[in-house]
JSON list of C-alpha atoms in Angstrom, two decimals:
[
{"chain": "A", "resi": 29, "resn": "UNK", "atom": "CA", "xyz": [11.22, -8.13, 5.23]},
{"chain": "A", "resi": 30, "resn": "UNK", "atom": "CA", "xyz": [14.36, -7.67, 3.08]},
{"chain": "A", "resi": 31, "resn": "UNK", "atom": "CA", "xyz": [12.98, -5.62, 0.22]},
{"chain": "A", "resi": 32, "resn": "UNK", "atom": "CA", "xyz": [9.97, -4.15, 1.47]},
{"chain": "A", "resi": 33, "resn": "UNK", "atom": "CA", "xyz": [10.34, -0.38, 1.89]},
{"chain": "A", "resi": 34, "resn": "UNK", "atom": "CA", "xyz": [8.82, 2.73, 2.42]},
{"chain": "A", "resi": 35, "resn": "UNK", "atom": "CA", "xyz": [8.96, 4.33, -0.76]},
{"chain": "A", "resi": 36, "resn": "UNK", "atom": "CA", "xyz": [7.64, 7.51, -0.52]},
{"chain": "A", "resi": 37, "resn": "UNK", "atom": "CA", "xyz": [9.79, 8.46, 3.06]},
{"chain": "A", "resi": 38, "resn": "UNK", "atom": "CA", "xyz": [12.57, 9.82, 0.60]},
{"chain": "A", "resi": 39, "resn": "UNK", "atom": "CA", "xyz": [10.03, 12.17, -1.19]},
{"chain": "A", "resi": 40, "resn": "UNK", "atom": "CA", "xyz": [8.94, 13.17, 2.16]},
{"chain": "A", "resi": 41, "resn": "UNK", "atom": "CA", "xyz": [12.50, 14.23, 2.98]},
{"chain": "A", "resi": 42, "resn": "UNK", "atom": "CA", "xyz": [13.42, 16.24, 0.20]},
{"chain": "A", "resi": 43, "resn": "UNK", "atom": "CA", "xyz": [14.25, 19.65, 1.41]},
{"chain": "A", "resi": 44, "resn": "UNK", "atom": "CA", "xyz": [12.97, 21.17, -1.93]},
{"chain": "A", "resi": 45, "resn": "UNK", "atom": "CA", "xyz": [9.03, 20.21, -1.26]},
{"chain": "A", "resi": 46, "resn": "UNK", "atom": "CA", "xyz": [8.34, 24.09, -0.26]},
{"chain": "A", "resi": 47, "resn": "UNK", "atom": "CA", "xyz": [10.00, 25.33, -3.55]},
{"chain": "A", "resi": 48, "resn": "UNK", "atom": "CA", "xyz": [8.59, 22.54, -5.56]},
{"chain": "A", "resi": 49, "resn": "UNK", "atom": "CA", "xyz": [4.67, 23.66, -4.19]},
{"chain": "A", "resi": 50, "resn": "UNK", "atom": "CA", "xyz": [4.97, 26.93, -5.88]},
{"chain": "A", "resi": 51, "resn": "UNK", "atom": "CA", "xyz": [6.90, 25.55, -9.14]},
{"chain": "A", "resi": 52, "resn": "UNK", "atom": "CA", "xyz": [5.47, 22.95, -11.76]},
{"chain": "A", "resi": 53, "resn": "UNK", "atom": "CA", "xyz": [6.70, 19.59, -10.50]},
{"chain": "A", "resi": 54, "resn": "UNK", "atom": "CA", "xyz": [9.74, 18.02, -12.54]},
{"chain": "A", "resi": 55, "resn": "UNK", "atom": "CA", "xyz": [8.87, 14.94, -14.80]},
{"chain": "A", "resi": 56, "resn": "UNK", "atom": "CA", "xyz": [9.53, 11.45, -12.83]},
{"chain": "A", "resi": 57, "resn": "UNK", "atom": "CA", "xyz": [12.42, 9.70, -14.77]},
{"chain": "A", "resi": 58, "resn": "UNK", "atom": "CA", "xyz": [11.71, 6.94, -16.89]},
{"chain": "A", "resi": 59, "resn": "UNK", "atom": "CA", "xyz": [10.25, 3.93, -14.84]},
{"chain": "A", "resi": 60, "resn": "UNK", "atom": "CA", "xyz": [8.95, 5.02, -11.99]},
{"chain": "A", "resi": 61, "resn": "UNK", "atom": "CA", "xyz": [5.83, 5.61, -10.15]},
{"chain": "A", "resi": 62, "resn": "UNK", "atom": "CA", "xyz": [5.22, 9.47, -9.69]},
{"chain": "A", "resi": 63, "resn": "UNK", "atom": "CA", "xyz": [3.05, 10.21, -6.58]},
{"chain": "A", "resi": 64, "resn": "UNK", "atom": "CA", "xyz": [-0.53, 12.17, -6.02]},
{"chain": "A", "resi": 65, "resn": "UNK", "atom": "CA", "xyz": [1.15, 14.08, -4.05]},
{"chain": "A", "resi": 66, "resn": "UNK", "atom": "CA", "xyz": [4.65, 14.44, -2.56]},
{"chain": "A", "resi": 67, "resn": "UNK", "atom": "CA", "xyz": [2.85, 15.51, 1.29]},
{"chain": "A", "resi": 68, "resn": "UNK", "atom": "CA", "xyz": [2.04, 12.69, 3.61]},
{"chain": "A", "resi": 69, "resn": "UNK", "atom": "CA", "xyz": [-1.90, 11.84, 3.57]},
{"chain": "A", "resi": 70, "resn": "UNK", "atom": "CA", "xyz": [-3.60, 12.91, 6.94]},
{"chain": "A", "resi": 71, "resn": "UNK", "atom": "CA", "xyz": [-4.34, 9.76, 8.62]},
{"chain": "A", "resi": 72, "resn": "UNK", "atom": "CA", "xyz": [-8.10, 8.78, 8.76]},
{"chain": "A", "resi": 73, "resn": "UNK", "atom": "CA", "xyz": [-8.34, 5.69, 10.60]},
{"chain": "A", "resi": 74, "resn": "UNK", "atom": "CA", "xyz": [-5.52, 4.10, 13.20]},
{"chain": "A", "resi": 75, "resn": "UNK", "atom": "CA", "xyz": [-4.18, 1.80, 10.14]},
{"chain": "A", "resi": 76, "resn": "UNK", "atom": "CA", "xyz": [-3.28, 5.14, 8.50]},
{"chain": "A", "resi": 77, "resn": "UNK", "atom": "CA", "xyz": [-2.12, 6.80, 11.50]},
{"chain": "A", "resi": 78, "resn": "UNK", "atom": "CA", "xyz": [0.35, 3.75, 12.10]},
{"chain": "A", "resi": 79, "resn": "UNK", "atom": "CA", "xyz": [1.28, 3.87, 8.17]},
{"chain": "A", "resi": 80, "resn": "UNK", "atom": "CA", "xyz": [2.07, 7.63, 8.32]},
{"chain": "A", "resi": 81, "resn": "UNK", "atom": "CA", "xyz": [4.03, 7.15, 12.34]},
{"chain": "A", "resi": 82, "resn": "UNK", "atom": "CA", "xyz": [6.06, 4.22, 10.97]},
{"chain": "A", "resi": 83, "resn": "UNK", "atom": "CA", "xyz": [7.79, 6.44, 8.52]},
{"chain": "A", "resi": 84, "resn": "UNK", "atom": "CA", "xyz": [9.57, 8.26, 11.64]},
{"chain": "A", "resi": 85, "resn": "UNK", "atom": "CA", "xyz": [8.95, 6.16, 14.05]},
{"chain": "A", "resi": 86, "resn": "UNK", "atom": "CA", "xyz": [10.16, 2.08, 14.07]},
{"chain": "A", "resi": 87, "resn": "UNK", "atom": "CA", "xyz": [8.16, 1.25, 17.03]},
{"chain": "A", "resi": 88, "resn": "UNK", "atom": "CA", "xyz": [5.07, 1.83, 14.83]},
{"chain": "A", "resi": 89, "resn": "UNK", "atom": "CA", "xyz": [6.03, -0.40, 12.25]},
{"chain": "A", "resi": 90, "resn": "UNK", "atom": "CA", "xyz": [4.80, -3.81, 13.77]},
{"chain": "A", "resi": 91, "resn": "UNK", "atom": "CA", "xyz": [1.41, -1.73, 15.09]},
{"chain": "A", "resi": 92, "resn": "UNK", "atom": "CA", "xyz": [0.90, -1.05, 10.96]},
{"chain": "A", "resi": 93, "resn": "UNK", "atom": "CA", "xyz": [1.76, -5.04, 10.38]},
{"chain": "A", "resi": 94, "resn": "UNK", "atom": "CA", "xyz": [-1.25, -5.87, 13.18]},
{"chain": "A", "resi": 95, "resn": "UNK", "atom": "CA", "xyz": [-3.47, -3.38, 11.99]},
{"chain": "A", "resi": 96, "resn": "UNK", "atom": "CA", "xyz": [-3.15, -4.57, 8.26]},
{"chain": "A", "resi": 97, "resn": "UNK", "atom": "CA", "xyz": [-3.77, -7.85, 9.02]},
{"chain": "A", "resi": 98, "resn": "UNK", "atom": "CA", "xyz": [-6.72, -7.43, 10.79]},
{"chain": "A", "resi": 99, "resn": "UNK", "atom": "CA", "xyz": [-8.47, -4.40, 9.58]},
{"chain": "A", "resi": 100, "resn": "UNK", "atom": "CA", "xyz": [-10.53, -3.51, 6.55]},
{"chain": "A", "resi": 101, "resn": "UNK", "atom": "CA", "xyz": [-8.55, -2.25, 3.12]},
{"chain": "A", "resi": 102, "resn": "UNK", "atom": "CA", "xyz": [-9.93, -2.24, 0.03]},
{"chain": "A", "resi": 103, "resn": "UNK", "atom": "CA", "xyz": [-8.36, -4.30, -2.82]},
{"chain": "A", "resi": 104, "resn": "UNK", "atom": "CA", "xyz": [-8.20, -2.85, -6.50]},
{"chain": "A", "resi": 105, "resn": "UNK", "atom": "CA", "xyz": [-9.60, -5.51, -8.64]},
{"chain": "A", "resi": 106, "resn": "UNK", "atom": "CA", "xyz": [-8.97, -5.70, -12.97]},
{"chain": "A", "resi": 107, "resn": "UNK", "atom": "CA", "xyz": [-12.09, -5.36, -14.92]},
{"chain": "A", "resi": 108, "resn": "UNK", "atom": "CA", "xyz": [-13.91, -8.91, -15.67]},
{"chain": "A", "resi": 109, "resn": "UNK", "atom": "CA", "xyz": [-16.34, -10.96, -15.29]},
{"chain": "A", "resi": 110, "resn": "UNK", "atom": "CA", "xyz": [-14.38, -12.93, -12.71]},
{"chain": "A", "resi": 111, "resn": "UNK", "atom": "CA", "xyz": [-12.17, -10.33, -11.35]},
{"chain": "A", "resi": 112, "resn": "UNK", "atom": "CA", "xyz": [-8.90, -10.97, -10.16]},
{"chain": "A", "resi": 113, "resn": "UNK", "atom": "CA", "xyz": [-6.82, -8.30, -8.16]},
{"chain": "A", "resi": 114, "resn": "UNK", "atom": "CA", "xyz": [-5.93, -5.63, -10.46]},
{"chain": "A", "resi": 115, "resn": "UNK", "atom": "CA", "xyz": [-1.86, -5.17, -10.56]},
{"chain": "A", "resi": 116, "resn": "UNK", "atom": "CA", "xyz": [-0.33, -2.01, -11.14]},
{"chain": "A", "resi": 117, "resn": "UNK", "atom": "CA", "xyz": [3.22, -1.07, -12.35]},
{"chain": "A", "resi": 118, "resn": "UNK", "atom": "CA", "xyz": [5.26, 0.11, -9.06]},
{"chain": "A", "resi": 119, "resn": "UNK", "atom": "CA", "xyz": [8.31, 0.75, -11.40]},
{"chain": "A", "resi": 120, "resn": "UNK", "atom": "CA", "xyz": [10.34, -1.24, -14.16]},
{"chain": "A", "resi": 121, "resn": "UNK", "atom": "CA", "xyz": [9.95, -4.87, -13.82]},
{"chain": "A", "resi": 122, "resn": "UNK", "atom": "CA", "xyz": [8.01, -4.55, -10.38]},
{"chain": "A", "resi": 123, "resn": "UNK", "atom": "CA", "xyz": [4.17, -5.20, -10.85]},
{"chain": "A", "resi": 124, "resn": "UNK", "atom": "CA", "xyz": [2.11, -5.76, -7.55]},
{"chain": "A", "resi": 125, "resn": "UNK", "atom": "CA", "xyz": [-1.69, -6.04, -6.62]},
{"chain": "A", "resi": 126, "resn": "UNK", "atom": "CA", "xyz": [-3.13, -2.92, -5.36]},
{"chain": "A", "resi": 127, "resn": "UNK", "atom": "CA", "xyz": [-4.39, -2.48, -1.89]},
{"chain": "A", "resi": 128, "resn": "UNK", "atom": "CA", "xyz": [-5.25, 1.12, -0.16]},
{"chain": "A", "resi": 129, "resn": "UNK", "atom": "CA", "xyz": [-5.83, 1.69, 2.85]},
{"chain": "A", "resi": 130, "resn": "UNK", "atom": "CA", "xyz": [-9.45, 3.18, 2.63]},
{"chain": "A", "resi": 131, "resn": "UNK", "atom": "CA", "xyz": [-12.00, 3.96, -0.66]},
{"chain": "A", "resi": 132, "resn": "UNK", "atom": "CA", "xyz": [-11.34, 7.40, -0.37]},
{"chain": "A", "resi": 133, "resn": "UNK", "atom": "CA", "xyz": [-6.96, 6.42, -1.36]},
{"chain": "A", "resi": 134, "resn": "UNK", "atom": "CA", "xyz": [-8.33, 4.19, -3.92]},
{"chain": "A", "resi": 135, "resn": "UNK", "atom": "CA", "xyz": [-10.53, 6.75, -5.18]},
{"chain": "A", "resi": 136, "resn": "UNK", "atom": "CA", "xyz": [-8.01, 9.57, -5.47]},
{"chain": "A", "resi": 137, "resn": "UNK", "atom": "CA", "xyz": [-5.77, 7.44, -7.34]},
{"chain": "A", "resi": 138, "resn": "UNK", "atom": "CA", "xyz": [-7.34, 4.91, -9.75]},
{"chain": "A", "resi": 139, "resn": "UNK", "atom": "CA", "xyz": [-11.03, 6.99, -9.39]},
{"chain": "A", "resi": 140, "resn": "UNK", "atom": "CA", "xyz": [-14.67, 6.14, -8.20]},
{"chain": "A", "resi": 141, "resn": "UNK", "atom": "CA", "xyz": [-15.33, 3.89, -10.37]},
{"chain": "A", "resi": 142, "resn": "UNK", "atom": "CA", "xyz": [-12.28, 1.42, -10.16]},
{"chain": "A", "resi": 143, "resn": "UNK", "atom": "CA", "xyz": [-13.98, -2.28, -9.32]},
{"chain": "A", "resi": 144, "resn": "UNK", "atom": "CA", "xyz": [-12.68, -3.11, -6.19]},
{"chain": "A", "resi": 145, "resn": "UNK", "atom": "CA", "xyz": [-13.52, -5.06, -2.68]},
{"chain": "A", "resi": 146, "resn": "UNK", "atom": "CA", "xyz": [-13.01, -4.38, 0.94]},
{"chain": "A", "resi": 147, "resn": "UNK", "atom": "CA", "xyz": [-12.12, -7.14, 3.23]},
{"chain": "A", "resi": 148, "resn": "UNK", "atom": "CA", "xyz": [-9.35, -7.51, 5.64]},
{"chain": "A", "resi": 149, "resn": "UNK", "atom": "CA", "xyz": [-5.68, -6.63, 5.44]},
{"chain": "A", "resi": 150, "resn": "UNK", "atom": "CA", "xyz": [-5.16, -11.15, 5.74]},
{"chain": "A", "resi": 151, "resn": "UNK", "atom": "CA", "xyz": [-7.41, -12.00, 3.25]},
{"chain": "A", "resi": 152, "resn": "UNK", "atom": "CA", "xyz": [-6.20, -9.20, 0.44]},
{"chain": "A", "resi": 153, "resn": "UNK", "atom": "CA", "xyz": [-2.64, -10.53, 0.90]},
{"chain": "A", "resi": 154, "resn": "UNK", "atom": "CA", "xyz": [-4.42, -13.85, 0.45]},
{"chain": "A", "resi": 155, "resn": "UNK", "atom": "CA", "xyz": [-5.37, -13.48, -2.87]},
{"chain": "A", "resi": 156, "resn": "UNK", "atom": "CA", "xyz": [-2.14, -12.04, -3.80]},
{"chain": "A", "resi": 157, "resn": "UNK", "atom": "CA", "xyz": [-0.04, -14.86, -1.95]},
{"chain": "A", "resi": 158, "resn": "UNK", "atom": "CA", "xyz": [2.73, -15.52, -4.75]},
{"chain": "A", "resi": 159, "resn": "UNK", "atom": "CA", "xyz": [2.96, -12.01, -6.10]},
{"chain": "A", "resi": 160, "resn": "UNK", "atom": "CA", "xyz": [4.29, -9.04, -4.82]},
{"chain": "A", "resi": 161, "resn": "UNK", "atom": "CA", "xyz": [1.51, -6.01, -3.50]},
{"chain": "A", "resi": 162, "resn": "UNK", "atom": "CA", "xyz": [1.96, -2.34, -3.29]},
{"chain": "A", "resi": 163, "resn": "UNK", "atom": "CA", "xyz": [-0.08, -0.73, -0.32]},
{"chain": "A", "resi": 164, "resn": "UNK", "atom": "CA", "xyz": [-1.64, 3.10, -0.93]},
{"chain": "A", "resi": 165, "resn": "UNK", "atom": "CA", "xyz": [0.19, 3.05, -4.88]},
{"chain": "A", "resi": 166, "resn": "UNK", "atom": "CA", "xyz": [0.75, 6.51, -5.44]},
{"chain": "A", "resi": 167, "resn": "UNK", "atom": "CA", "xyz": [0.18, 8.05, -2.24]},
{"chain": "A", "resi": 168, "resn": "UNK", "atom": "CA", "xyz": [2.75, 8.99, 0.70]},
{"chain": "A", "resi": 169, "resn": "UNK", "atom": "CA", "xyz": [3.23, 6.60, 2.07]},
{"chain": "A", "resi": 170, "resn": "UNK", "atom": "CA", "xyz": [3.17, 3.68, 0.36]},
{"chain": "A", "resi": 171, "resn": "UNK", "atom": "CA", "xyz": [4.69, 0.34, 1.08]},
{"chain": "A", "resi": 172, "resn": "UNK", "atom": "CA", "xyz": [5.96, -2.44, -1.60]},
{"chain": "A", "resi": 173, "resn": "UNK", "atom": "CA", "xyz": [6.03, -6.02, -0.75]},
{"chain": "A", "resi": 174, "resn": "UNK", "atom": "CA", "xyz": [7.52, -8.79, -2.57]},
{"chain": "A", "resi": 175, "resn": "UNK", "atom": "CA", "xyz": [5.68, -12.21, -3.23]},
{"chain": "A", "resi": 176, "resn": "UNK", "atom": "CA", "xyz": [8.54, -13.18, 0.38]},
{"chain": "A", "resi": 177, "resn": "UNK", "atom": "CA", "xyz": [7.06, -10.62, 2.30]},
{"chain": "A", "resi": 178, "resn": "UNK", "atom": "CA", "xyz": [3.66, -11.14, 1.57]},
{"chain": "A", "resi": 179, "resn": "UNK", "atom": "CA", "xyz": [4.03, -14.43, 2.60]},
{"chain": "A", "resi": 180, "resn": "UNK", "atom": "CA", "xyz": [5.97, -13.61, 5.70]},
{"chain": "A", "resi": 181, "resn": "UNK", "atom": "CA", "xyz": [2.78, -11.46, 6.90]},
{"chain": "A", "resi": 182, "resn": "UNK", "atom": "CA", "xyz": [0.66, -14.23, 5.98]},
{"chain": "A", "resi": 183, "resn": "UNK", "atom": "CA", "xyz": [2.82, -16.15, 8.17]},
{"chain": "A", "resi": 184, "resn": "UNK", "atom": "CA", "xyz": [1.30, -14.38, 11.43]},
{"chain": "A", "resi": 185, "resn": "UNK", "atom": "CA", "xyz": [-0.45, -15.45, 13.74]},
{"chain": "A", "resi": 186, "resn": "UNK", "atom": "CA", "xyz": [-4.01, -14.40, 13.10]},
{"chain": "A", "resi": 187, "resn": "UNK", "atom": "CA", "xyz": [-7.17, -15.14, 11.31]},
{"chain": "A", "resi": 188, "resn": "UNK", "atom": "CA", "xyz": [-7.20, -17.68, 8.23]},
{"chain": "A", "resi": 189, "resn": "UNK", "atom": "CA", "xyz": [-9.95, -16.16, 6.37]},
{"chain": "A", "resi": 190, "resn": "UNK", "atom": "CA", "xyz": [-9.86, -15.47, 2.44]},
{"chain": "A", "resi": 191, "resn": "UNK", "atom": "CA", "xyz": [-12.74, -13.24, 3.14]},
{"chain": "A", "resi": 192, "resn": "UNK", "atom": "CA", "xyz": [-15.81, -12.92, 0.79]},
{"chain": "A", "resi": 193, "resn": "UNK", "atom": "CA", "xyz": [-15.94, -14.14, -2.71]},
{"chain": "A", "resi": 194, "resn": "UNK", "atom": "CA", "xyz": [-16.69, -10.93, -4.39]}
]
């Protein structure tokens, strides 16, 4: 997985987070993606306690890669008729499909009324096999994969299923 990374393990680093809680938080330059919030979320299921471990911790890294796979997520979808996965923009010149990790993510960042599916980790990456896909956008962590990497997890062993229709 050469450029996948986990974005938001630098903002959980910074040694300034305690200052920056009781100041007003400094505009994001230009061209990026500015988070929810700069804590880690508190994991609610074992795909998000994996997520948040695998920041610290490599052996949990491969757990998170099963767990995707073969687990529920929800998948943002664009408004339509026929929706298609809704893509978001991670930074300059990197758009990717949005998948979070449960309804309440997706809710705190693109709201309760963004359309949207839940199916398994496979067959979100499915629909977005040839693009690149951003999992928890906005949220700590969150995890960028480009169109090589997507297809690299597709690539294991598992389940074939594109999941439902809508």
């Amino acid at each position: 997985m050469r450029r996948r990374t986990f974005v938001a393990a630098a903002l959980a680093s910074i040694p300034a987070i305690a200052q920056a809680q009781t100041a007003a938080p400094p505009a994001a330059p230009a061209g990026t993606t500015t988070p929810v919030s700069a804590e880690p979320i508190d994991p609610a299921t074992p795909l998000e306690f994996a997520f948040v471990a695998g920041l610290t911790d490599e052996r949990m890294r491969p757990i998170f890669r099963r767990y995707l796979l073969d687990t529920s997520v929800v998948l943002a979808l664009a408004e339509g008729a026929e929706p298609a996965p809704r893509e978001v923009q991670v930074r300059d010149g990197f758009t990717a499909g949005a998948i979070f990790t449960t309804a309440a993510r997706m809710d705190a960042v693109l709201g309760a009324d963004a359309p949207r599916i839940i199916l398994n980790g496979r067959a979100a990456l499915e629909r977005l096999r040839g693009k690149n896909a951003v999992i928890n956008f906005r949220l700590v962590p969150m995890l960028t994969l480009d169109d090589e990497d997507v297809a690299t997890y597709l690539a294991t062993e598992g389940s074939a299923s594109a999941g439902p229709t809508q």
